[in-house]
Coordinates of C-alpha atoms in Angstrom, one line a residue:
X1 CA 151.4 75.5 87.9
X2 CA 148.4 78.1 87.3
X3 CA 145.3 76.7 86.1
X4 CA 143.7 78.2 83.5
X5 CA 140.9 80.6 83.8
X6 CA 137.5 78.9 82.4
X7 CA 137.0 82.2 80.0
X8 CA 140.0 81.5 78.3
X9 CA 138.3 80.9 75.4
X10 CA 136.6 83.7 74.7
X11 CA 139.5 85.8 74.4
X12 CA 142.7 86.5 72.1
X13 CA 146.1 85.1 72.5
X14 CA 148.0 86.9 75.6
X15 CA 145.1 88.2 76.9
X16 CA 144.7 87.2 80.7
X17 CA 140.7 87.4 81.4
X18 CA 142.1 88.2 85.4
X19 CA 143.8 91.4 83.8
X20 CA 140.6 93.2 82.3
X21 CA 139.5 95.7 84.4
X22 CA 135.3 95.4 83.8
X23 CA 135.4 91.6 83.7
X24 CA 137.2 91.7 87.7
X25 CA 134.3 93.4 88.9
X26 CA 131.6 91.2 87.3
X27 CA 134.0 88.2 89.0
X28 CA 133.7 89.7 92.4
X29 CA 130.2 90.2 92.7
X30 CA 130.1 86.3 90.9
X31 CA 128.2 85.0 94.1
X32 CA 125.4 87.4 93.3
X33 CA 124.9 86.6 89.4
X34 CA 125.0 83.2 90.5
X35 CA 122.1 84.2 92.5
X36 CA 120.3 85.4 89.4
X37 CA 121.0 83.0 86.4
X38 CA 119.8 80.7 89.1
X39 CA 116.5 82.6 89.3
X40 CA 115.9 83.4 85.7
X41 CA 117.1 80.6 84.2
X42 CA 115.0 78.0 82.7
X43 CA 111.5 78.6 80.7
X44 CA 109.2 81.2 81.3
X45 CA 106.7 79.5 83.6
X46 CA 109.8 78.2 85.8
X47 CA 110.9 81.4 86.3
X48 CA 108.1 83.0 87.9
X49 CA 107.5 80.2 90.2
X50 CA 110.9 80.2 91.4
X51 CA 110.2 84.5 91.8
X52 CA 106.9 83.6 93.7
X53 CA 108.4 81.0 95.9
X54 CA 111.6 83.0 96.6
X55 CA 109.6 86.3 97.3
X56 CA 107.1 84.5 99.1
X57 CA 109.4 83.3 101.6
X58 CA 111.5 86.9 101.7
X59 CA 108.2 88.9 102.9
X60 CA 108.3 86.8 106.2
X61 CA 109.9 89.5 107.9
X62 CA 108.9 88.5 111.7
X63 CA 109.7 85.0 111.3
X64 CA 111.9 84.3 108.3
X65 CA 113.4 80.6 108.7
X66 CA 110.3 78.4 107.6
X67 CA 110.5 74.9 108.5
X68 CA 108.6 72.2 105.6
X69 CA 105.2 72.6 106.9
X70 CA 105.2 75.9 106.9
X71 CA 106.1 75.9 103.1
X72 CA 103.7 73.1 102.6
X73 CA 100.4 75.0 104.3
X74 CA 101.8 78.5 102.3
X75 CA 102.1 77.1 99.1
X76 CA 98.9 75.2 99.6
X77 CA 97.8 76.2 95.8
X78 CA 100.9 75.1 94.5
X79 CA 101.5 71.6 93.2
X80 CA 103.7 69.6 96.2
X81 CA 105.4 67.9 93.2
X82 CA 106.6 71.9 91.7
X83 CA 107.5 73.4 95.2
X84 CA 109.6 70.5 95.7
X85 CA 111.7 70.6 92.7
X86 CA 111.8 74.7 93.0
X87 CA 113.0 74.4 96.6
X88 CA 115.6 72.0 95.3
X89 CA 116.5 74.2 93.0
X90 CA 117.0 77.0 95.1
X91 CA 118.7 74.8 98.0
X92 CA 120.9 73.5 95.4
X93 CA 122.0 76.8 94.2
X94 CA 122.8 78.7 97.1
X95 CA 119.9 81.2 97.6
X96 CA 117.8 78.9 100.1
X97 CA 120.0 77.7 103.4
X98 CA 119.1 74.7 105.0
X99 CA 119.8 74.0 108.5
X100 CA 119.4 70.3 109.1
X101 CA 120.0 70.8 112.9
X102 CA 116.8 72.9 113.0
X103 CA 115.1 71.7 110.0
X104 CA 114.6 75.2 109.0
X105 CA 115.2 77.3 105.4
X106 CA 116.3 80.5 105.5
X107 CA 117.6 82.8 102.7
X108 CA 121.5 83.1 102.1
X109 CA 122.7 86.2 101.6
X110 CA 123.3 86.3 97.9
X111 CA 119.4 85.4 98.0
X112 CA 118.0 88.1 100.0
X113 CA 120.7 90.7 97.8
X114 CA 118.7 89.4 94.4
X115 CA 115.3 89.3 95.7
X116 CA 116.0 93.2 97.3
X117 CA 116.5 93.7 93.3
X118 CA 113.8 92.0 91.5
X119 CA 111.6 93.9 94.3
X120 CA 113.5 97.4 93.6
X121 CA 113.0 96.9 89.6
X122 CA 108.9 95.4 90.1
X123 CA 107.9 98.1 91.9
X124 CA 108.5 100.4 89.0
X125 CA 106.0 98.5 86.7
X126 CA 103.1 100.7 86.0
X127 CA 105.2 103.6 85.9
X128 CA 108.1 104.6 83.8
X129 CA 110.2 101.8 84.8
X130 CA 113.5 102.5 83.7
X131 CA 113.9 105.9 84.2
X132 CA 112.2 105.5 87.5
X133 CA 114.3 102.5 88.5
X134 CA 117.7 104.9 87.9
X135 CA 117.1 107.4 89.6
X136 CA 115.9 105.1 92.4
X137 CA 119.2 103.7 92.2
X138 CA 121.5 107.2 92.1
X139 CA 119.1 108.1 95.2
X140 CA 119.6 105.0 97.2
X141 CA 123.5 104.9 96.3
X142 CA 124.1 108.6 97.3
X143 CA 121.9 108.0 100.6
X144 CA 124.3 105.6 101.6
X145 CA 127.8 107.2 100.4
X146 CA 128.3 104.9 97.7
X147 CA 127.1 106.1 94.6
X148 CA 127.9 104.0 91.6
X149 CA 129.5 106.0 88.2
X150 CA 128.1 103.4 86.3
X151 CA 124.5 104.1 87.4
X152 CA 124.7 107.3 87.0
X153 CA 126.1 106.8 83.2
X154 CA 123.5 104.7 82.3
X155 CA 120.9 107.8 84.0
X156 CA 122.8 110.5 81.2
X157 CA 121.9 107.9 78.7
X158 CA 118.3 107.5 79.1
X159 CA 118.4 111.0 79.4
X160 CA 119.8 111.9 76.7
X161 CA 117.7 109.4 74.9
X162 CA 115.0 111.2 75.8
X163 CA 115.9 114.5 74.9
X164 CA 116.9 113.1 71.5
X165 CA 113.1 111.6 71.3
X166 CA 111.7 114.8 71.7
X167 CA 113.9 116.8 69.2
X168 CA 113.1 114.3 66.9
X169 CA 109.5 114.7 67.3
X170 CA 109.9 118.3 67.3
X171 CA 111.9 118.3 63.9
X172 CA 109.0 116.0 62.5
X173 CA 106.5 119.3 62.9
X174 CA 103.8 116.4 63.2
X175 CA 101.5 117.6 66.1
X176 CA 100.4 114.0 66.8
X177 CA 104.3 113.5 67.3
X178 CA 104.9 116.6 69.4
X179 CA 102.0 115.9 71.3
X180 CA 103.0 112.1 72.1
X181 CA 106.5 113.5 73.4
X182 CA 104.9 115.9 75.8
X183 CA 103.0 112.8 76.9
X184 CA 105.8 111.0 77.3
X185 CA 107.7 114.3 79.1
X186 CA 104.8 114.3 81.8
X187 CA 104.8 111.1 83.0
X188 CA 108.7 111.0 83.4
X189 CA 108.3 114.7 84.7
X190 CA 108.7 113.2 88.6
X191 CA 111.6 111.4 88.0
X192 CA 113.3 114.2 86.3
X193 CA 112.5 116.9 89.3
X194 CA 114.1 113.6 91.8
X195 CA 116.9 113.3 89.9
X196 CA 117.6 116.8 89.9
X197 CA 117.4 117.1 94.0
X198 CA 119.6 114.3 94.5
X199 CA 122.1 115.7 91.9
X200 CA 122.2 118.9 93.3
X201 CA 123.4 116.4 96.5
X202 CA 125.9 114.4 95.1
X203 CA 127.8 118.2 93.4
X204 CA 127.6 120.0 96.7
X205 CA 129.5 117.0 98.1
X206 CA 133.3 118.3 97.7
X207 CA 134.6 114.4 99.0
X208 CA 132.8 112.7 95.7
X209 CA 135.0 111.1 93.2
X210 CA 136.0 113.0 90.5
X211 CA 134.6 110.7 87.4
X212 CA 131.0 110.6 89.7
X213 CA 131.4 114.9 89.9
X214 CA 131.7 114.7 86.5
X215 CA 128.6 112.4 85.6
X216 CA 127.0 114.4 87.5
X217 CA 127.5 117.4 86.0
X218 CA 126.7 116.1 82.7
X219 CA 123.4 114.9 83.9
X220 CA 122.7 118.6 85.4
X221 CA 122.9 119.5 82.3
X222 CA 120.5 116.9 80.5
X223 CA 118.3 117.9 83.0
X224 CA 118.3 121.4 82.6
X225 CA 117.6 120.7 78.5
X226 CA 114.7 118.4 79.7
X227 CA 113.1 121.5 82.0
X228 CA 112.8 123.7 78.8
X229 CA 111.1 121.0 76.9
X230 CA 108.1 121.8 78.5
X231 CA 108.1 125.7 77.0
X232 CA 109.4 124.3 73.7
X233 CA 106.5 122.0 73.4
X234 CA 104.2 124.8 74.6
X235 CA 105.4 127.0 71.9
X236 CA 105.5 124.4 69.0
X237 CA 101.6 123.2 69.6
X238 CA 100.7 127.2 69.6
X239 CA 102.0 127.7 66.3
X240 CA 100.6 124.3 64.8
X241 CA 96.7 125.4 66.2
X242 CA 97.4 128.9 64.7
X243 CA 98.1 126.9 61.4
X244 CA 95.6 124.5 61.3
X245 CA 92.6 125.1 58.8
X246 CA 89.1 125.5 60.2
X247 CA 86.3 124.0 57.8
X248 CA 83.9 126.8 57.4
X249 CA 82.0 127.7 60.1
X250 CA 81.1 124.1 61.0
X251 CA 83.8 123.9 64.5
X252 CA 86.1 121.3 62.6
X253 CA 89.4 122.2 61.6
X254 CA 92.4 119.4 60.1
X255 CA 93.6 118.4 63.0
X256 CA 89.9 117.1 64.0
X257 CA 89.7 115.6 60.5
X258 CA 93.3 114.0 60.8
X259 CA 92.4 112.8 64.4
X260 CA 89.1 111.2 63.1
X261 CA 91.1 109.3 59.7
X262 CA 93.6 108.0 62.4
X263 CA 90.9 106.1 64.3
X264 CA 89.5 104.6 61.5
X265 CA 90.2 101.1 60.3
X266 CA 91.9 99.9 57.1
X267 CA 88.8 98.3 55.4
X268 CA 87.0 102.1 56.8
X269 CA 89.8 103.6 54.6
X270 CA 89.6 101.8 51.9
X271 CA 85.8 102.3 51.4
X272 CA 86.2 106.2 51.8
X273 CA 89.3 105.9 49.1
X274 CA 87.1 103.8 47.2
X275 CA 87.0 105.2 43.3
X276 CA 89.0 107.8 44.1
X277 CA 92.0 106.5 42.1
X278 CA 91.6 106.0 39.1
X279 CA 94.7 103.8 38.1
X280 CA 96.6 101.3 40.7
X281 CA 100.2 101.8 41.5
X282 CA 102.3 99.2 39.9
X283 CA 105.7 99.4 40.9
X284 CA 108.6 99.0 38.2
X285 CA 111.2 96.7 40.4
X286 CA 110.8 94.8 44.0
X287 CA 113.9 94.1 46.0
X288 CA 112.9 91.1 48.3
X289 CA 115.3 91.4 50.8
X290 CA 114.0 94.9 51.6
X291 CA 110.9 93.6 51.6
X292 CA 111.4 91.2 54.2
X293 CA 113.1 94.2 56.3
X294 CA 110.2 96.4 56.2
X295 CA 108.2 93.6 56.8
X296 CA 109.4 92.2 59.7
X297 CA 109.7 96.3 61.0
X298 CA 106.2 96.7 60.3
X299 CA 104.8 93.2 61.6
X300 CA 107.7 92.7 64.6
X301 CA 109.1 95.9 65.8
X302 CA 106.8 98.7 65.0
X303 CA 105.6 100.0 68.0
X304 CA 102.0 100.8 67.4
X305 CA 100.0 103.7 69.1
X306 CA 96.8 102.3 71.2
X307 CA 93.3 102.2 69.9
X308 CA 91.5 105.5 71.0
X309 CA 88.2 106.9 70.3
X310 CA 88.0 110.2 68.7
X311 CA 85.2 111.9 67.5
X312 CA 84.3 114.5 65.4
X313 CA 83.3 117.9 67.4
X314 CA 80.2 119.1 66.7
X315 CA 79.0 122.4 64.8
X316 CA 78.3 123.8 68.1
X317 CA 81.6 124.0 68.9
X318 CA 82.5 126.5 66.5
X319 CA 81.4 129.9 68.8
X320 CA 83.5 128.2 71.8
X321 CA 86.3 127.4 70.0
X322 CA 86.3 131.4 69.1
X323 CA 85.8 132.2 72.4
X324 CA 88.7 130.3 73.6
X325 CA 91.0 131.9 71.3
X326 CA 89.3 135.6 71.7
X327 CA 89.7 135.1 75.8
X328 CA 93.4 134.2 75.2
X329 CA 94.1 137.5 73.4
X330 CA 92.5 139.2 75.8
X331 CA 94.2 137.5 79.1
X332 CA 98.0 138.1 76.7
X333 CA 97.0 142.3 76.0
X334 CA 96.1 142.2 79.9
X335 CA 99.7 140.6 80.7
X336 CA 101.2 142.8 78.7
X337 CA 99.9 145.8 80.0
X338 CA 100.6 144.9 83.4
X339 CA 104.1 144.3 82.6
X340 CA 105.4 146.9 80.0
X341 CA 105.8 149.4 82.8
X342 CA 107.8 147.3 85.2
X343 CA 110.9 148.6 86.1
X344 CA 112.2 146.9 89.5
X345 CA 111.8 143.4 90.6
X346 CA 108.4 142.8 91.1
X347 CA 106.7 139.7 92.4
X348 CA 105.9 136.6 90.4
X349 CA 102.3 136.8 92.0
X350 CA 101.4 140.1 91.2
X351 CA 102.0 139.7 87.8
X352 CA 100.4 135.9 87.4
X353 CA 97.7 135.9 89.8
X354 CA 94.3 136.4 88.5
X355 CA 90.3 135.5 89.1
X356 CA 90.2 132.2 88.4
X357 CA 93.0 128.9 87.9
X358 CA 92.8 128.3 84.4
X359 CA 94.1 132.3 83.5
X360 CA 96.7 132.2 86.1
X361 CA 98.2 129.2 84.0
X362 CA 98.0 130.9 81.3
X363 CA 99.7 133.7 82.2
X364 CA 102.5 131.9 83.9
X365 CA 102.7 129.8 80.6
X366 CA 103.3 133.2 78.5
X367 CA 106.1 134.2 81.3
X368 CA 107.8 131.1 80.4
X369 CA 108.3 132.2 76.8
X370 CA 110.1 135.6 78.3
X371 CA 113.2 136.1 76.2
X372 CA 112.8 132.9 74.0
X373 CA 114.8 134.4 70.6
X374 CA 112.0 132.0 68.3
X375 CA 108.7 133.1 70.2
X376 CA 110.3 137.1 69.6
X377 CA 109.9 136.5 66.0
X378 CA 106.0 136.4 65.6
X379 CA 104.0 139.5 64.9
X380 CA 101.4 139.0 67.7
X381 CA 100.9 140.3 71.1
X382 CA 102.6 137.3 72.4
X383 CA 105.9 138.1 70.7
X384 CA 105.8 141.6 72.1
X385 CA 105.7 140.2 75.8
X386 CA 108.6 137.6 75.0
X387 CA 110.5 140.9 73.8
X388 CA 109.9 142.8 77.0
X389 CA 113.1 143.0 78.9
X390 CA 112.5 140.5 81.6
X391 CA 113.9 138.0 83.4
X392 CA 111.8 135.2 85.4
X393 CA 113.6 133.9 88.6
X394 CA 111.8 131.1 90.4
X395 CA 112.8 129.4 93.3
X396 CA 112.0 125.7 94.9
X397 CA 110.0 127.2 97.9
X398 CA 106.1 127.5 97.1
X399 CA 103.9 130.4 98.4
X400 CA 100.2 129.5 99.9
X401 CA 97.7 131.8 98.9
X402 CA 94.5 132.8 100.2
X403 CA 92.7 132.3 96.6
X404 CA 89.5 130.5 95.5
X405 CA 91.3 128.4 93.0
X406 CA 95.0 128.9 93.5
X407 CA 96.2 126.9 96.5
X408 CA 100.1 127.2 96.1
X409 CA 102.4 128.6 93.5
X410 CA 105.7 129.4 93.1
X411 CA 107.4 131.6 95.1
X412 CA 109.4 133.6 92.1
X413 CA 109.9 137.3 90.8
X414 CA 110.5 139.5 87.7
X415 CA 113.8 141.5 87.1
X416 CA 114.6 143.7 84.6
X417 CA 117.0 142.4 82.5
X418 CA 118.5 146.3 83.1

C-alpha cells in the first residue's frame, strides 16, 4: 500500500505532489534545506549564534574535527550554557557529526554545502549584494560546467528591474531622480561588465543547453540596454543644466535652490512657508482606508533618501561656473573641427586625446553621443558632431600611453559610416 506523501494537503484532489516537476527538485536537494531551516530557524538572536558557531568551526581549515575543549577554549566569550544547546542543535540536526570513537565534531556534508552559501551571499554585503551575488553564481556555475537556468533567470530579472528603474527615473525628468539612477548604475557598473564576460562564455559554448543559450541571450541583450544607460543619462543631465535658471548674477541657479530646500527640515519649512498662505486647505471628503494605505507607505515602506549636507554655492562661483560652460564649447568646436574632415578610419586616440584628463573625458563623452537620433535634434555645436557621419568601434583591449594624465584608454577607432 503507498503511503501518502506528507504534502498532501496542500494540494487539489488528483494531484500527486511526486508528479510536479519544481516541487521534485526542491525534494532532492531536501537534505540541504534541512541544513538551512535548521540554521535560520528560531529568533533573531538564535540564529546568529548558531551562524557564528557553525562558521566558526568551518574556518578551521588545517584541523577541522574539534574535539569539546577545543570548542570550549574557542567559544571562551560565549556562555557554556548557549554553546551547549547550539551544538545540540546542530548535532541533532545533521550539520555537526559526532564521532564518539574519537570524541571529535566535524561538519556533515549538508553543513559545509550551507555554510559555503551563507559565506558566498555575506561576502556581498557592502556591495550591491544581489546583483553581485548572481552573477557570482552564473560565474561559478559556468566555471564548473553546470550552469543553472534558473540562476541565470533570476540575473534577466534583476536586470531588467534595473533597466526599468532607470527608464522610470528618466520618464520622471526629475534630475534628483536621474541623478540617483546613475548612482545606482555606477556602483552595479562592475557586475554588469562580469556578467557580460562570462556571458559571452556560456554563448560561444555550442554544447550548452538550449533553454540556458537562450537565457543567455536574453541577458546579452539586458546588458547591452544597461551599457547605453550611461550615454542616456549623460545626455538627459546636459539638457536639464542647460534648463535650469541661474539667479542673477549671484552663482545660484534652481537646482542649487531645490538641493538646499531638500536638506532642510520640516519645522525649517514650515517657518519659511510661514504666512505665505493665506487660507488652510480643508479637504471636502477623507476615505480612511486610503488613509491608512498611504500611511503605512509613508511611515513603513517608503524608502527614504539619506541625510546629506548641501550648501548653497557662493557668489563667487558665478565667473567659474561660466568658465566651465565657455571651456566646454570651446573643447566641442575643437572636436568638431578635428573630425568634420575625416574620411577613413582614424584612431580613437587621435581624435580623444588631448593636454590634460578631464578634456579627454570630455571629448570621449561627446563621441558617445555619435549618431544618437535625440542628441541630432539640438541646435548647438553638440548636435552637429552627433550628426557627423561616424561610427565609434571600441574594443576590450586597452592602449598605454605615454601621457601626463592619461595612463590607459581604449584601444578603439572612427569609421565613416560611408
Amino acid at each position: 500500500m503507498q503511503t501518502e506523501h506528507p504534502l498532501t494537503d496542500f494540494f487539489q484532489a488528483g494531484f500527486d505532489a511526486r508528479d510536479l516537476g519544481p516541487l521534485d527538485a526542491l525534494l532532492r536537494a531536501k537534505p540541504y534545506l534541512d541544513a538551512l531551516i535548521t540554521l535560520f530557524r528560531g529568533g533573531e538572536d538564535e540564529v546568529l549564534m548558531r551562524l557564528l558557531v557553525l562558521r566558526e568551526i568551518g574556518a578551521r581549515a588545517d584541523a577541522p574535527r574539534w574535539s569539546p575543549q577545543d570548542l570550549q577554549a574557542h567559544f571562551v566569550y560565549l556562555n557554556p550554557v548557549k554553546l551547549e544547546t547550539v551544538l545540540l542543535r546542530l548535532r541533532q540536526n545533521g550539520l555537526l557529526v559526532w564521532d564518539s570513537d574519537a570524541a571529535l565534531y566535524s561538519l556533515s556534508e549538508p553543513g559545509r554545502v550551507a555554510l559555503a552559501a551563507v559565506a558566498t551571499l555575506t561576502q556581498f554585503a557592502d556591495q550591491d549584494a544581489e546583483l553581485g551575488y548572481l552573477t557570482a553564481q552564473v560565474a561559478a556555475g559556468q566555471a564548473v560546467g553546470n550552469i543553472s537556468r534558473e540562476t541565470l533567470q533570476h540575473l534577466l530579472a534583476r536586470l531588467n528591474e534595473l533597466h526599468a528603474d532607470f527608464e522610470t527615473a528618466l520618464e520622471s525628468q526629475s534630475e534628483f531622480q536621474i541623478r540617483e539612477a546613475r548612482r545606482k548604475l555606477e556602483s552595479v557598473w562592475k557586475w554588469v561588465e562580469r556578467g557580460t564576460q562570462v556571458i559571452q562564455q556560456v554563448l560561444a559554448n555550442e554544447d550548452a543547453d538550449r533553454q540556458v543559450q537562450q537565457v543567455a541571450q536574453s541577458i546579452a541583450l539586458a546588458q547591452g540596454r544597461m551599457l547605453r544607460m550611461t550615454g542616456v543619462f549623460q545626455r538627459r543631465l546636459a539638457e536639464l543644466a542647460a534648463q535650469r535658471v541661474h539667479l542673477g548674477q549671484s552663482g545660484l541657479t534652481s537646482t542649487n535652490v531645490a538641493d538646499w530646500l531638500r536638506g532642510q527640515s520640516q519645522e525649517a519649512l514650515a517657518t519659511l512657508g510661514r504666512d505665505l498662505l493665506s487660507f488652510t486647505p480643508q479637504p471636502d471628503f477623507v476615505v480612511s482606508d486610503i488613509l491608512l494605505d498611504v500611511a503605512e507607505f509613508e511611515l513603513l515602506e517608503r524608502e527614504r533618501a539619506s541625510d546629506t549636507v548641501s550648501a548653497l554655492p557662493t557668489s563667487e562661483l558665478a565667473a567659474s561656473v561660466s568658465a566651465v560652460e565657455a571651456e566646454r564649447l570651446v573643447l566641442a568646436e575643437e572636436l568638431y573641427a578635428l573630425l568634420k574632415d575625416v574620411r577613413g578610419d582614424a584612431p580613437l586616440a587621435d581624435a580623444v586625446l588631448a593636454d590634460t584628463y578631464p578634456e579627454t573625458a570630455y571629448r570621449l563623452s561627446l563621441l558617445s553621443l555619435l549618431g544618437d537620433a535625440e542628441a541630432a535634434l539640438e541646435q548647438s555645436v553638440v548636435a552637429q558632431l552627433v550628426r557627423l557621419p561616424l561610427l565609434l568601434e571600441t574594443d576590450a583591449e586597452v592602449e598605454v600611453l605615454d601621457h601626463p594624465e592619461v595612463a590607459t584608454l581604449t584601444r578603439g577607432r572612427l569609421r565613416p559610416l560611408s
